[in-house]
Short mmCIF file of C-alpha atoms in Angstrom, two decimals:
data_model
loop_
_atom_site.label_atom_id
_atom_site.label_comp_id
_atom_site.label_asym_id
_atom_site.label_seq_id
_atom_site.Cartn_x
_atom_site.Cartn_y
_atom_site.Cartn_z
CA MET A 1 1.00 26.26 10.06
CA ARG A 2 0.12 22.59 9.12
CA ALA A 3 -1.17 20.17 11.82
CA ALA A 4 1.94 16.95 12.17
CA LEU A 5 0.92 13.92 10.88
CA THR A 6 -0.28 11.75 13.78
CA PRO A 7 0.43 8.08 14.18
CA GLU A 8 -3.09 7.30 14.08
CA ALA A 9 -3.79 9.67 11.36
CA ALA A 10 -1.41 7.49 9.55
CA ALA A 11 -2.70 3.76 10.89
CA ALA A 12 -6.40 4.81 9.64
CA TRP A 13 -4.56 6.09 6.14
CA LEU A 14 -2.99 2.30 6.01
CA THR A 15 -6.78 0.98 7.13
CA ARG A 16 -8.20 2.74 4.47
CA TYR A 17 -5.21 1.58 1.81
CA GLY A 18 -5.89 -1.81 2.81
CA ALA A 19 -9.86 -1.80 2.40
CA ALA A 20 -9.66 -0.43 -0.99
CA TRP A 21 -7.17 -2.57 -2.05
CA THR A 22 -8.59 -5.96 -0.37
CA SER A 23 -11.61 -4.89 -2.00
CA GLY A 24 -10.34 -3.96 -5.68
CA ASP A 25 -11.73 -0.55 -5.14
CA VAL A 26 -9.81 1.42 -7.96
CA ALA A 27 -11.28 4.73 -6.85
CA ALA A 28 -10.60 4.23 -2.81
CA ILE A 29 -7.25 4.29 -3.59
CA GLY A 30 -7.03 7.36 -5.58
CA ASP A 31 -8.72 9.35 -2.77
CA LEU A 32 -5.96 8.31 -0.78
CA PHE A 33 -3.26 10.41 -2.81
CA THR A 34 -2.88 13.64 -3.88
CA ALA A 35 -3.12 14.89 -7.50
CA GLU A 36 0.09 14.88 -8.10
CA ALA A 37 1.20 12.08 -6.03
CA THR A 38 3.93 9.86 -7.24
CA TYR A 39 4.34 6.35 -6.33
CA ARG A 40 8.09 4.30 -6.51
CA GLU A 41 7.13 0.41 -6.71
CA THR A 42 10.15 -0.25 -6.71
CA PRO A 43 13.60 1.82 -6.09
CA PHE A 44 14.68 1.13 -9.88
CA ALA A 45 11.08 1.89 -11.68
CA PRO A 46 10.32 5.26 -12.50
CA ALA A 47 7.93 6.56 -10.03
CA LEU A 48 4.25 6.75 -11.29
CA SER A 49 3.03 10.68 -11.16
CA GLY A 50 -0.24 11.71 -10.61
CA ARG A 51 -3.76 10.01 -9.18
CA GLY A 52 -4.63 9.01 -12.71
CA ALA A 53 -1.75 7.13 -13.50
CA ILE A 54 -2.04 5.25 -9.67
CA GLU A 55 -5.23 4.05 -10.50
CA GLY A 56 -4.46 3.06 -14.10
CA TYR A 57 -1.47 0.70 -12.05
CA TRP A 58 -4.32 -0.25 -9.37
CA ALA A 59 -6.86 -1.32 -11.72
CA GLU A 60 -4.61 -3.46 -13.83
CA GLY A 61 -1.84 -5.12 -11.12
CA ALA A 62 -4.31 -5.37 -8.39
CA ARG A 63 -8.00 -5.70 -9.23
CA ASP A 64 -7.49 -7.50 -12.33
CA ALA A 65 -5.30 -10.11 -11.12
CA GLN A 66 -5.52 -10.34 -8.60
CA THR A 67 -8.40 -12.21 -5.68
CA ASP A 68 -8.67 -13.14 -2.34
CA VAL A 69 -6.24 -10.25 -0.65
CA ARG A 70 -5.41 -10.36 2.93
CA PHE A 71 -3.12 -6.85 3.93
CA ASP A 72 -1.61 -6.15 7.58
CA PHE A 73 0.65 -3.37 9.21
CA THR A 74 2.51 -1.92 11.64
CA VAL A 75 3.46 1.47 11.92
CA TRP A 76 7.00 1.98 12.79
CA ALA A 77 7.37 5.77 12.84
CA VAL A 78 6.07 8.54 12.14
CA ASP A 79 7.86 12.18 12.41
CA GLY A 80 6.56 15.16 11.09
CA ASP A 81 4.30 14.17 7.50
CA VAL A 82 7.07 10.86 7.10
CA CYS A 83 5.53 7.48 8.12
CA LEU A 84 8.01 4.68 8.14
CA THR A 85 5.76 1.42 7.61
CA HIS A 86 6.33 -2.75 7.65
CA TRP A 87 3.00 -4.23 5.50
CA THR A 88 2.30 -8.21 4.66
CA ALA A 89 -0.26 -9.10 1.81
CA ALA A 90 -1.32 -11.98 0.36
CA PHE A 91 -3.14 -12.70 -2.47
CA THR A 92 -4.13 -15.30 -5.17
CA ARG A 93 -2.80 -14.64 -8.96
CA VAL A 94 -5.66 -14.76 -11.76
CA PRO A 95 -5.93 -16.35 -13.73
CA TRP A 96 -3.41 -18.97 -12.50
CA GLY A 97 -5.06 -19.52 -9.09
CA GLN A 98 -0.94 -18.98 -7.74
CA ARG A 99 -0.46 -17.78 -4.09
CA VAL A 100 1.48 -15.15 -3.44
CA ARG A 101 3.12 -13.98 -0.27
CA LEU A 102 4.59 -10.00 -0.02
CA ASP A 103 6.55 -8.55 2.88
CA GLY A 104 7.15 -4.80 2.88
CA VAL A 105 8.24 -1.33 3.83
CA PHE A 106 7.08 2.23 3.15
CA ARG A 107 8.15 5.55 3.36
CA LEU A 108 4.74 7.73 3.14
CA VAL A 109 5.09 11.13 3.12
CA PHE A 110 2.03 13.16 3.04
CA ASP A 111 0.03 16.41 2.78
CA SER A 112 -1.17 16.89 6.15
CA THR A 113 -3.17 19.71 5.70
CA ASP A 114 -6.21 18.17 6.76
CA PRO A 115 -4.94 15.74 9.84
CA ASP A 116 -8.15 13.68 10.10
CA ALA A 117 -8.05 12.62 6.50
CA PRO A 118 -4.19 13.40 5.40
CA ARG A 119 -3.53 12.75 1.69
CA CYS A 120 -0.34 10.74 0.48
CA ARG A 121 2.30 12.96 -1.74
CA HIS A 122 5.34 10.56 -1.93
CA LEU A 123 4.98 6.96 -1.80
CA GLN A 124 8.14 4.45 -1.80
CA GLU A 125 7.98 1.13 -1.38
CA TRP A 126 10.51 -2.03 -1.05
CA TRP A 127 8.93 -5.68 -0.93
CA HIS A 128 9.94 -9.55 -1.43
CA ARG A 129 7.72 -12.08 -2.71
CA ASP A 130 7.24 -15.57 -2.18
CA GLU A 131 5.46 -17.33 -4.71
CA ARG A 132 5.72 -20.72 -4.99
CA ARG A 133 4.71 -22.86 -7.88
CA ASP A 134 3.12 -25.77 -5.96
CA GLY A 135 0.92 -22.52 -4.08
CA ALA A 136 2.20 -23.89 -0.42
CA ILE A 137 2.38 -20.20 1.30
CA PRO A 138 3.24 -20.81 4.68
CA PRO A 139 0.92 -18.81 7.04
CA THR A 140 2.93 -15.07 8.14
CA PRO A 141 4.16 -15.62 11.86
CA SER A 142 2.52 -14.50 14.51
CA GLY A 143 3.36 -10.86 15.64
CA ALA A 144 5.75 -10.35 12.36
CA GLY A 145 4.92 -6.89 12.16
#
């Protein structure tokens, strides 16, 4: 019998996800997912399939294109192997120097065979972007999660 995902294990996974994103560590991102994981960035785009595709996406879209990254999250709910999370991020686009703020929601489905180090099997995200030409992004409200 598989152990159910705990809110603490989900939060630990999200902390590692944020650390990998802010540091641009593509291998650390890959380690968070099962080998066959799917990653759907938007509801209308086809899902990325497999750890290699996810790492490629992160290498091109984040590590090589973003700097000064900040990430925060609030776990909304955990039910069985599913976690719903609100997240925010901000970064500067390379090479334009434009500041971007994201506000989104994850639906994460975990392979929780190892309750201390779960890996994500399916990631779906819905997010909105605030990207202003003048670079002035208002601060994220306190307690936004």
